Each structure stands twice: as structure tokens, then as C-alpha cells.
Amino acid sequence: MAKRVLVSGGAGYIGSHVTVELINAGYEVVVADNMSNCDLTCFEGVKKITGKEDIPFEKMDCCDDAAVNALFSKYRIDAVIHFAAFKAVGESVAEPIKYYRNNLDSFLNILEAAKTHGGCNVLFSSSATVYGETDRLPVTEQSPRQPATSPYGNTKQICEDILRDVVKATASCDAMEPGTDRNGTVKGIALRYFNPIGAHPSALIGELPRGVPNNLVPFITQTAIGKRECLSIFGNDYPTPDGTCQRDYIDIVDLAKAHVAAVGRMLDGKMKESYEIFNVGTGRPVSVLELVNAFEKVNNLKLNYKFAPRRPGDVTAIWADPTLANRELGWKAGRSIEDTLAAAWAWEKHLAGK
Ligand code: UD1
């Protein structure tokens, strides 16, 4: 019988790409989403890409513990991939309560249900933001985490710690006296994403930012299509080869495949520890200017951009050492930055009906 994976936040940008790859790999998938930051565009795209019209979809809020419990009663869940969270860094600084309430409550409800419904494998979507500013590059999973610079980043750190503690506690349940709070064992993996960009090569799913995009690639594609007048490159006086910040841009389909590999590792009993962390990146630093130039070249267009002051909170440079994920997950980022930027542009044109 095919294993079933619950994808919370599965109608969003990363969740929809992961749903496609899980279905392609033969998993049953249940998507749960409260649609707070997306519409049905991507879910419909997932159905078209996979040719699967009957993907179970539950419109629900993971902050509602009764709804999460009901979900786990309705379906036998073998693994959960938890994406359901707010993700705008600036908004989290302005509205910390909203961020802590949403991002922590939803994860706690998932973990509680996972535990009480007989145990489960839980994959948490973490972020390279936990490493903060560091000059020891690339970062490995052993690199120290830095104090978070935003409530959003802090929720990623706290959720990693919650998962670690729940895994530890449920593992020691096995040794408990009968009648104590045994429930099921929870095993966990945290994937620390670097900068996810791009879209599915079909151009049927991609990123759908609401309002003015905060992230670089949607701002670039919206400028190229004429929705924004000009891209501001934040800072050209950083101590990097061309003065602009460097990041590790990971293709969204490559990123989705890392989830399939991690879920397989959990379900096939291949984990070496009950809680594991993996960097998901390419290992290749790319500057903002290099990214802009690559976008122009591969799509054969000129982008209107200017240099602007540094954006508060940006780190100079960060990129992954992905060796652990390469070795243990048998996964490696494969798509070139050019293919990724061509896909991002195709998606923007698809949205514009061009
Ligand atoms: C941020 C978050 C990260 C989150 C990611 C995806 C932090 C410190 N970073 O990463 O946790 O996972 O978004 O949501 O919390 N840039 C411009 N002009 C623009 C937009 C961006 O020059 O209009 C530059 C930035 O200065 C940066 C690079 O592009 O150097 C990437 O920015 P962005 O896409 O926002 O991602 P991060 O800030 O790296």
C-alpha cells in the first residue's frame, strides 16, 4: 500500500512543487491549507501536471487543534511535511505576535496529533536564516546558529528545537512505565533551505507573491513584465567580488526532490538519528548582480535596475555546504541557474497570459 504524506501548506509555492514530486514518486498525498497566502491556482496546476484530479484537499487552519486532530483521524498519515507558516521577514518584525501565534501553534498542533495518533515522521521546513551572519563559509549543519534577527527567523529556530525535543521525548517513551503518556514515536528531519527560486518547467505552478514582492526573483520577473518600474539592488558596497550580496539560489524543483528523498529516508527506516538536519542548497554562491545578468542573458532581455542603499537585516553572503544531504539523502541540486531563471520568467509570462 502506498504511504500517505500530509503536506500542510501544500497549496503554496514550495508545498505545491513538493506535492507534484511526491505524487510522481508514488506517494499518496493529502494537502491541507487555509489559503491565507495563496489561491487555488497552484493546486489546480498540480492536478494538471500530475494528471491526478482526485488529490485530497482539506481547507483548514493548522492552528485549529480540533481540525488537525480530525484530519489525523480521517486519514492514516505516515509522514507530515509542514509548510503551513507565515514567511514575510518584515511583516514579522511589525507583527511578532501574529507570527509567533501562527507559526508555533500550527506546528505544535501537528506534532501533538502526530504523537497521539500512533506516531509519525515529521519533516519541518526550516531556513538558512538560522545561521545568521557568518564569515565561515560555506555553512555546514554544524555551523553555530546565530540569534535570530526577526521573529520569522526566530520561529524557524524555535520550531527546530520543538521538533528536536518532541523526538527526544517520544523516543524515551518506549522505556516508560505502562500507563504513562506513551503514544507514538515521532521522528523528525529539519531541512534548512537556502534561497528557493524558479518555477516548475511546465509553467503551471510557481510563486504567487501578494503585493510588492520582498524576494529578489519575483521582483525581477515583475520588473521584466512591466508590473514594477525598476529593480533596486540593495547595496553594491559589500565585501564581495562585485560588491553585491551573495546567496545560494536553489531551484524549486530540486528543492522539492530533496523533500522526497528525506521522506523516503524516514519511511524506509534509514535515519541515523531520530532527529536530523540537512542543508538544502547548491554549494554555489551567486551575487545579486550575477543573478540579474544571468536572467537578462538567458531570457534575452534588458532589466531596468539601479543600485540602492543596503537593506537593513541583509547578511553579506551565505551559501551551503550540501555534502551531508548529497551523501545521506542521495540528493544533489541538478538544475542550472539559467534553466531556473528561464522557468521563473516562463511562469511570470504564464501569469500575465502571454
Ligand atoms: C529571505 C530570508 C530567508 C527566507 C527567504 C525566502 C532572512 C535574513 N532572509 O532571504 O529566511 O527563507 O527570504 O523568503 O530572513 N534583493 C535586492 N533587491 C530586491 C530584493 C532582494 O537587491 O528587491 C537582494 C537582497 O538584498 C539579497 C538578495 O537579493 O541580497 C536575496 O534577497 P531575498 O530574495 O529577499 O532573500 P534573502 O533576504 O536572502
Short mmCIF file of C-alpha atoms and ligand atoms in Angstrom, two decimals:
data_model
loop_
_atom_site.label_atom_id
_atom_site.label_comp_id
_atom_site.label_asym_id
_atom_site.label_seq_id
_atom_site.Cartn_x
_atom_site.Cartn_y
_atom_site.Cartn_z
CA MET A 1 0.00 0.00 0.00
CA ALA A 2 1.36 3.44 -0.93
CA LYS A 3 2.48 5.55 2.02
CA ARG A 4 0.49 8.68 2.68
CA VAL A 5 2.10 12.07 3.22
CA LEU A 6 0.27 15.06 4.67
CA VAL A 7 1.51 18.32 3.17
CA SER A 8 0.43 21.23 5.36
CA GLY A 9 0.57 24.45 3.39
CA GLY A 10 0.53 22.28 0.29
CA ALA A 11 -1.19 24.83 -1.94
CA GLY A 12 1.63 27.36 -1.54
CA TYR A 13 4.83 27.92 -3.51
CA ILE A 14 7.08 25.24 -2.07
CA GLY A 15 4.22 22.96 -0.98
CA SER A 16 2.76 22.68 -4.48
CA HIS A 17 6.10 21.72 -6.04
CA VAL A 18 6.68 19.15 -3.28
CA THR A 19 3.18 17.71 -3.83
CA VAL A 20 3.98 17.17 -7.51
CA GLU A 21 7.25 15.38 -6.76
CA LEU A 22 5.67 13.21 -4.04
CA ILE A 23 2.91 12.10 -6.40
CA ASN A 24 5.45 11.46 -9.17
CA ALA A 25 7.38 9.29 -6.69
CA GLY A 26 4.26 7.19 -5.99
CA TYR A 27 3.09 8.60 -2.66
CA GLU A 28 -0.49 9.27 -1.66
CA VAL A 29 -0.73 12.94 -0.68
CA VAL A 30 -3.23 14.88 1.43
CA VAL A 31 -2.97 18.64 1.06
CA ALA A 32 -4.12 20.86 3.95
CA ASP A 33 -4.11 24.62 3.52
CA ASN A 34 -6.05 27.58 4.93
CA MET A 35 -5.42 29.54 1.70
CA SER A 36 -4.25 32.55 3.70
CA ASN A 37 -1.45 33.33 1.27
CA CYS A 38 -2.48 31.62 -1.96
CA ASP A 39 -5.43 30.80 -4.16
CA LEU A 40 -6.26 27.57 -5.98
CA THR A 41 -4.01 28.41 -8.97
CA CYS A 42 -1.15 26.18 -7.87
CA PHE A 43 -3.35 23.34 -6.61
CA GLU A 44 -5.08 23.24 -9.98
CA GLY A 45 -1.65 23.31 -11.63
CA VAL A 46 -0.55 20.34 -9.50
CA LYS A 47 -3.54 18.35 -10.75
CA LYS A 48 -2.72 19.19 -14.38
CA ILE A 49 0.97 18.33 -14.05
CA THR A 50 0.36 15.01 -12.29
CA GLY A 51 -2.81 14.12 -14.19
CA LYS A 52 -4.34 13.31 -10.79
CA GLU A 53 -7.70 15.00 -10.36
CA ASP A 54 -8.62 13.47 -7.01
CA ILE A 55 -5.84 14.69 -4.71
CA PRO A 56 -7.48 15.03 -1.28
CA PHE A 57 -7.62 18.69 -0.28
CA GLU A 58 -8.62 19.91 3.17
CA LYS A 59 -9.23 23.63 3.58
CA MET A 60 -8.31 24.08 7.20
CA ASP A 61 -6.12 26.04 9.57
CA CYS A 62 -3.45 24.06 11.38
CA CYS A 63 -3.82 26.47 14.30
CA ASP A 64 -7.20 24.78 14.91
CA ASP A 65 -6.24 21.79 17.03
CA ALA A 66 -9.63 20.09 16.67
CA ALA A 67 -9.36 20.31 12.88
CA VAL A 68 -5.83 18.87 12.92
CA ASN A 69 -6.97 16.01 15.15
CA ALA A 70 -9.92 15.32 12.89
CA LEU A 71 -7.55 15.22 9.91
CA PHE A 72 -5.35 12.62 11.57
CA SER A 73 -8.48 10.60 12.45
CA LYS A 74 -9.76 10.76 8.89
CA TYR A 75 -6.52 9.66 7.19
CA ARG A 76 -3.76 7.25 8.12
CA ILE A 77 -0.76 9.58 7.88
CA ASP A 78 2.73 8.08 7.53
CA ALA A 79 4.63 11.35 7.27
CA VAL A 80 3.93 15.05 7.52
CA ILE A 81 5.73 17.82 5.68
CA HIS A 82 4.95 21.03 7.48
CA PHE A 83 4.96 24.22 5.43
CA ALA A 84 1.95 25.99 6.92
CA ALA A 85 3.56 29.18 8.23
CA PHE A 86 3.87 32.90 7.61
CA LYS A 87 7.12 33.85 5.89
CA ALA A 88 7.48 37.61 5.40
CA VAL A 89 10.51 38.81 7.35
CA GLY A 90 9.49 42.49 7.51
CA GLU A 91 5.91 41.76 8.47
CA SER A 92 7.14 39.51 11.28
CA VAL A 93 9.09 42.43 12.75
CA ALA A 94 5.95 44.62 12.65
CA GLU A 95 3.58 41.88 13.88
CA PRO A 96 5.52 39.46 16.08
CA ILE A 97 2.50 38.12 17.98
CA LYS A 98 0.82 37.13 14.72
CA TYR A 99 3.98 35.29 13.65
CA TYR A 100 4.67 33.51 16.93
CA ARG A 101 0.99 32.57 17.36
CA ASN A 102 0.61 31.19 13.85
CA ASN A 103 3.95 29.53 13.24
CA LEU A 104 4.27 27.92 16.66
CA ASP A 105 0.62 26.94 17.25
CA SER A 106 0.27 25.25 13.89
CA PHE A 107 3.44 23.21 14.36
CA LEU A 108 2.56 22.24 17.94
CA ASN A 109 -0.85 21.02 16.79
CA ILE A 110 0.72 18.92 14.05
CA LEU A 111 3.23 17.41 16.45
CA GLU A 112 0.64 16.69 19.11
CA ALA A 113 -1.61 14.96 16.61
CA ALA A 114 1.36 13.06 15.15
CA LYS A 115 2.20 11.79 18.61
CA THR A 116 -1.29 10.93 19.83
CA HIS A 117 -2.32 9.21 16.60
CA GLY A 118 0.27 6.50 16.99
CA GLY A 119 3.45 8.28 15.95
CA CYS A 120 4.62 9.77 12.71
CA ASN A 121 7.54 11.08 10.69
CA VAL A 122 7.69 14.86 10.61
CA LEU A 123 9.65 16.97 8.15
CA PHE A 124 9.98 20.62 9.10
CA SER A 125 10.73 23.34 6.56
CA SER A 126 13.48 25.37 8.17
CA SER A 127 15.72 28.03 6.71
CA ALA A 128 19.33 29.07 6.31
CA THR A 129 18.27 32.18 8.17
CA VAL A 130 19.11 30.23 11.37
CA TYR A 131 22.83 30.67 10.55
CA GLY A 132 22.64 34.48 10.52
CA GLU A 133 25.75 36.46 9.57
CA THR A 134 28.91 34.38 9.48
CA ASP A 135 32.28 34.67 7.76
CA ARG A 136 32.94 30.94 7.94
CA LEU A 137 31.56 29.91 4.58
CA PRO A 138 30.12 27.66 3.35
CA VAL A 139 27.97 26.73 6.33
CA THR A 140 27.60 23.12 7.40
CA GLU A 141 24.88 21.75 9.66
CA GLN A 142 27.43 22.02 12.46
CA SER A 143 27.88 25.77 11.98
CA PRO A 144 26.50 27.57 15.03
CA ARG A 145 23.08 29.15 14.80
CA GLN A 146 23.09 32.89 15.49
CA PRO A 147 20.43 34.78 17.44
CA ALA A 148 17.57 35.41 15.01
CA THR A 149 17.25 38.90 13.58
CA SER A 150 13.49 38.67 13.03
CA PRO A 151 10.52 36.95 14.67
CA TYR A 152 10.13 34.95 11.44
CA GLY A 153 13.69 33.66 11.78
CA ASN A 154 13.14 33.01 15.44
CA THR A 155 10.08 30.84 14.72
CA LYS A 156 12.30 28.69 12.48
CA GLN A 157 14.82 28.24 15.29
CA ILE A 158 12.14 27.58 17.91
CA CYS A 159 10.31 25.06 15.70
CA GLU A 160 13.59 23.20 15.07
CA ASP A 161 14.07 23.00 18.84
CA ILE A 162 10.50 21.91 19.46
CA LEU A 163 10.88 19.10 16.92
CA ARG A 164 14.19 18.01 18.48
CA ASP A 165 12.64 17.92 21.96
CA VAL A 166 9.47 16.09 20.89
CA VAL A 167 11.52 13.48 19.05
CA LYS A 168 13.72 13.00 22.11
CA ALA A 169 10.76 12.72 24.48
CA THR A 170 8.81 10.25 22.36
CA ALA A 171 11.91 8.09 21.86
CA SER A 172 12.30 7.81 25.64
CA CYS A 173 8.55 6.96 25.91
CA ASP A 174 9.45 3.45 24.82
CA ALA A 175 11.20 2.94 28.14
CA MET A 176 8.32 4.36 30.21
CA GLU A 177 6.19 2.54 32.72
CA PRO A 178 2.94 1.18 31.26
CA GLY A 179 0.09 3.61 31.68
CA THR A 180 2.21 6.72 31.29
CA ASP A 181 1.90 9.08 28.37
CA ARG A 182 3.32 6.73 25.72
CA ASN A 183 1.53 7.46 22.48
CA GLY A 184 3.64 7.08 19.37
CA THR A 185 7.18 7.79 18.37
CA VAL A 186 7.90 10.93 16.40
CA LYS A 187 10.93 11.09 14.14
CA GLY A 188 11.99 14.34 12.59
CA ILE A 189 14.03 15.95 9.86
CA ALA A 190 14.59 19.69 9.50
CA LEU A 191 15.57 20.86 6.04
CA ARG A 192 17.35 24.21 6.04
CA TYR A 193 16.59 25.82 2.69
CA PHE A 194 18.85 28.42 1.20
CA ASN A 195 17.10 30.71 -1.35
CA PRO A 196 14.38 28.81 -3.23
CA ILE A 197 13.68 30.31 -6.67
CA GLY A 198 12.16 29.41 -10.03
CA ALA A 199 9.08 27.52 -11.07
CA HIS A 200 8.00 24.18 -12.48
CA PRO A 201 9.22 23.75 -16.09
CA SER A 202 5.57 23.33 -17.18
CA ALA A 203 4.96 26.96 -16.03
CA LEU A 204 1.75 25.69 -14.39
CA ILE A 205 2.91 26.35 -10.82
CA GLY A 206 5.22 28.93 -9.30
CA GLU A 207 5.50 31.71 -6.76
CA LEU A 208 2.44 33.97 -6.29
CA PRO A 209 3.59 36.88 -4.14
CA ARG A 210 0.84 39.13 -2.80
CA GLY A 211 1.51 42.84 -3.23
CA VAL A 212 5.05 44.08 -3.75
CA PRO A 213 7.45 41.11 -3.62
CA ASN A 214 10.13 41.14 -0.94
CA ASN A 215 12.23 38.47 -2.58
CA LEU A 216 14.63 39.07 -5.42
CA VAL A 217 13.45 36.79 -8.23
CA PRO A 218 9.74 37.69 -8.17
CA PHE A 219 10.79 41.35 -8.14
CA ILE A 220 13.00 40.73 -11.17
CA THR A 221 10.29 38.91 -13.15
CA GLN A 222 7.66 41.52 -12.25
CA THR A 223 10.01 44.29 -13.39
CA ALA A 224 10.73 42.46 -16.63
CA ILE A 225 7.00 42.06 -17.36
CA GLY A 226 6.35 45.74 -16.57
CA LYS A 227 4.47 45.37 -13.28
CA ARG A 228 7.32 47.16 -11.44
CA GLU A 229 9.26 50.04 -12.84
CA CYS A 230 12.74 49.27 -11.64
CA LEU A 231 14.58 46.73 -9.52
CA SER A 232 16.61 48.21 -6.67
CA ILE A 233 19.74 46.23 -5.95
CA PHE A 234 20.22 46.67 -2.24
CA GLY A 235 23.86 47.59 -1.70
CA ASN A 236 26.90 47.45 -4.01
CA ASP A 237 29.49 48.14 -1.35
CA TYR A 238 29.55 44.74 0.35
CA PRO A 239 32.91 42.99 0.75
CA THR A 240 32.12 40.53 -2.08
CA PRO A 241 33.73 40.19 -5.55
CA ASP A 242 31.25 42.62 -7.22
CA GLY A 243 30.01 44.44 -4.11
CA THR A 244 26.53 42.86 -4.10
CA CYS A 245 25.30 40.20 -1.65
CA GLN A 246 25.88 36.53 -2.36
CA ARG A 247 23.30 33.80 -1.82
CA ASP A 248 22.80 30.14 -2.61
CA TYR A 249 19.83 30.06 -5.01
CA ILE A 250 18.23 26.63 -5.07
CA ASP A 251 15.87 25.61 -7.85
CA ILE A 252 12.36 24.92 -6.55
CA VAL A 253 12.10 21.53 -8.29
CA ASP A 254 15.49 20.46 -6.94
CA LEU A 255 14.33 21.61 -3.51
CA ALA A 256 11.10 19.62 -3.86
CA LYS A 257 13.09 16.50 -4.74
CA ALA A 258 15.12 16.89 -1.54
CA HIS A 259 11.83 16.51 0.36
CA VAL A 260 11.02 13.28 -1.46
CA ALA A 261 14.48 11.96 -0.58
CA ALA A 262 14.07 12.97 3.07
CA VAL A 263 10.60 11.43 3.36
CA GLY A 264 11.91 8.22 1.80
CA ARG A 265 14.74 8.14 4.31
CA MET A 266 12.28 8.43 7.19
CA LEU A 267 9.77 5.91 5.85
CA ASP A 268 12.41 3.37 4.84
CA GLY A 269 13.96 3.44 8.32
CA LYS A 270 17.27 4.80 7.01
CA MET A 271 17.72 7.63 9.53
CA LYS A 272 20.93 7.50 11.53
CA GLU A 273 19.45 9.65 14.34
CA SER A 274 15.79 10.18 15.24
CA TYR A 275 16.23 13.89 14.55
CA GLU A 276 18.37 15.02 11.63
CA ILE A 277 19.15 18.31 9.95
CA PHE A 278 20.19 18.86 6.33
CA ASN A 279 21.22 21.92 4.39
CA VAL A 280 19.41 22.15 1.07
CA GLY A 281 21.47 24.29 -1.25
CA THR A 282 23.73 24.10 -4.27
CA GLY A 283 27.01 24.99 -2.59
CA ARG A 284 27.46 27.76 -5.18
CA PRO A 285 27.46 31.46 -4.21
CA VAL A 286 25.78 33.78 -6.72
CA SER A 287 25.74 37.55 -6.33
CA VAL A 288 22.67 39.71 -6.94
CA LEU A 289 24.38 41.24 -9.97
CA GLU A 290 25.35 37.83 -11.35
CA LEU A 291 21.77 36.67 -10.96
CA VAL A 292 20.42 39.75 -12.75
CA ASN A 293 22.95 39.30 -15.58
CA ALA A 294 22.11 35.61 -15.93
CA PHE A 295 18.39 36.45 -16.06
CA GLU A 296 18.96 39.01 -18.82
CA LYS A 297 21.16 36.68 -20.82
CA VAL A 298 19.07 33.50 -20.70
CA ASN A 299 15.82 35.34 -21.39
CA ASN A 300 17.37 37.71 -23.90
CA LEU A 301 16.08 40.94 -22.38
CA LYS A 302 17.28 44.04 -20.54
CA LEU A 303 16.18 44.63 -16.99
CA ASN A 304 15.69 48.10 -15.59
CA TYR A 305 17.70 48.20 -12.38
CA LYS A 306 19.57 50.63 -10.16
CA PHE A 307 21.78 50.42 -7.12
CA ALA A 308 20.14 51.43 -3.86
CA PRO A 309 21.25 51.54 -0.21
CA ARG A 310 21.68 48.32 1.71
CA ARG A 311 18.51 46.71 3.06
CA PRO A 312 18.56 46.51 6.86
CA GLY A 313 18.98 42.96 8.13
CA ASP A 314 20.62 41.52 4.99
CA VAL A 315 23.66 39.34 5.52
CA THR A 316 26.65 39.88 3.22
CA ALA A 317 26.97 36.35 1.96
CA ILE A 318 25.75 32.88 2.75
CA TRP A 319 25.92 29.60 0.93
CA ALA A 320 25.59 25.96 1.84
CA ASP A 321 27.91 23.08 2.22
CA PRO A 322 25.42 20.49 0.92
CA THR A 323 27.77 17.50 1.40
CA LEU A 324 25.65 15.87 4.10
CA ALA A 325 22.44 15.98 2.03
CA ASN A 326 24.36 14.79 -1.05
CA ARG A 327 25.72 11.81 0.84
CA GLU A 328 22.91 10.86 3.19
CA LEU A 329 19.87 11.73 1.10
CA GLY A 330 21.44 10.75 -2.20
CA TRP A 331 20.23 14.12 -3.44
CA LYS A 332 22.03 16.83 -5.35
CA ALA A 333 20.89 20.10 -6.88
CA GLY A 334 20.92 19.48 -10.61
CA ARG A 335 19.35 22.36 -12.50
CA SER A 336 21.47 25.23 -13.77
CA ILE A 337 20.77 28.79 -12.69
CA GLU A 338 19.96 29.57 -16.34
CA ASP A 339 17.25 26.88 -16.52
CA THR A 340 15.85 28.08 -13.21
CA LEU A 341 15.69 31.71 -14.33
CA ALA A 342 14.12 30.71 -17.65
CA ALA A 343 11.43 28.82 -15.71
CA ALA A 344 10.84 31.82 -13.43
CA TRP A 345 10.32 34.02 -16.48
CA ALA A 346 8.03 31.47 -18.19
CA TRP A 347 5.88 31.41 -15.04
CA GLU A 348 5.62 35.22 -14.91
CA LYS A 349 4.56 35.24 -18.57
CA HIS A 350 2.04 32.47 -17.89
CA LEU A 351 0.54 34.61 -15.09
CA ALA A 352 0.32 37.55 -17.48
CA GLY A 353 -1.40 35.34 -20.05
CA LYS A 354 1.47 35.77 -22.52
C1 UD1 B 1 14.97 35.94 2.90
C2 UD1 B 1 15.00 35.45 4.32
C3 UD1 B 1 15.03 33.94 4.34
C4 UD1 B 1 13.86 33.40 3.56
C5 UD1 B 1 13.95 33.93 2.14
C6 UD1 B 1 12.81 33.44 1.28
C7 UD1 B 1 16.32 36.41 6.18
C8 UD1 B 1 17.58 37.06 6.58
N1 UD1 B 1 16.21 36.03 4.91
O1 UD1 B 1 16.24 35.62 2.32
O2 UD1 B 1 14.97 33.47 5.64
O3 UD1 B 1 13.91 32.00 3.55
O4 UD1 B 1 13.92 35.36 2.19
O5 UD1 B 1 11.60 34.01 1.67
O6 UD1 B 1 15.45 36.25 6.98
N2 UD1 B 1 17.49 41.99 -3.15
C9 UD1 B 1 17.64 43.13 -3.90
N3 UD1 B 1 16.52 43.76 -4.34
C10 UD1 B 1 15.26 43.32 -4.07
C11 UD1 B 1 15.10 42.13 -3.30
C12 UD1 B 1 16.24 41.50 -2.85
O7 UD1 B 1 18.76 43.57 -4.16
O8 UD1 B 1 14.28 43.96 -4.49
C13 UD1 B 1 18.68 41.27 -2.68
C14 UD1 B 1 18.80 41.20 -1.18
O9 UD1 B 1 19.47 42.31 -0.68
C15 UD1 B 1 19.57 39.88 -1.01
C16 UD1 B 1 19.16 39.04 -2.22
O10 UD1 B 1 18.60 39.94 -3.14
O11 UD1 B 1 20.94 40.16 -1.12
C17 UD1 B 1 18.14 37.98 -1.87
O12 UD1 B 1 17.06 38.59 -1.18
P1 UD1 B 1 15.72 37.82 -0.86
O13 UD1 B 1 15.20 37.16 -2.09
O14 UD1 B 1 14.80 38.76 -0.15
O15 UD1 B 1 16.17 36.64 0.11
P2 UD1 B 1 17.01 36.70 1.48
O16 UD1 B 1 16.91 38.02 2.12
O17 UD1 B 1 18.36 36.15 1.20
#
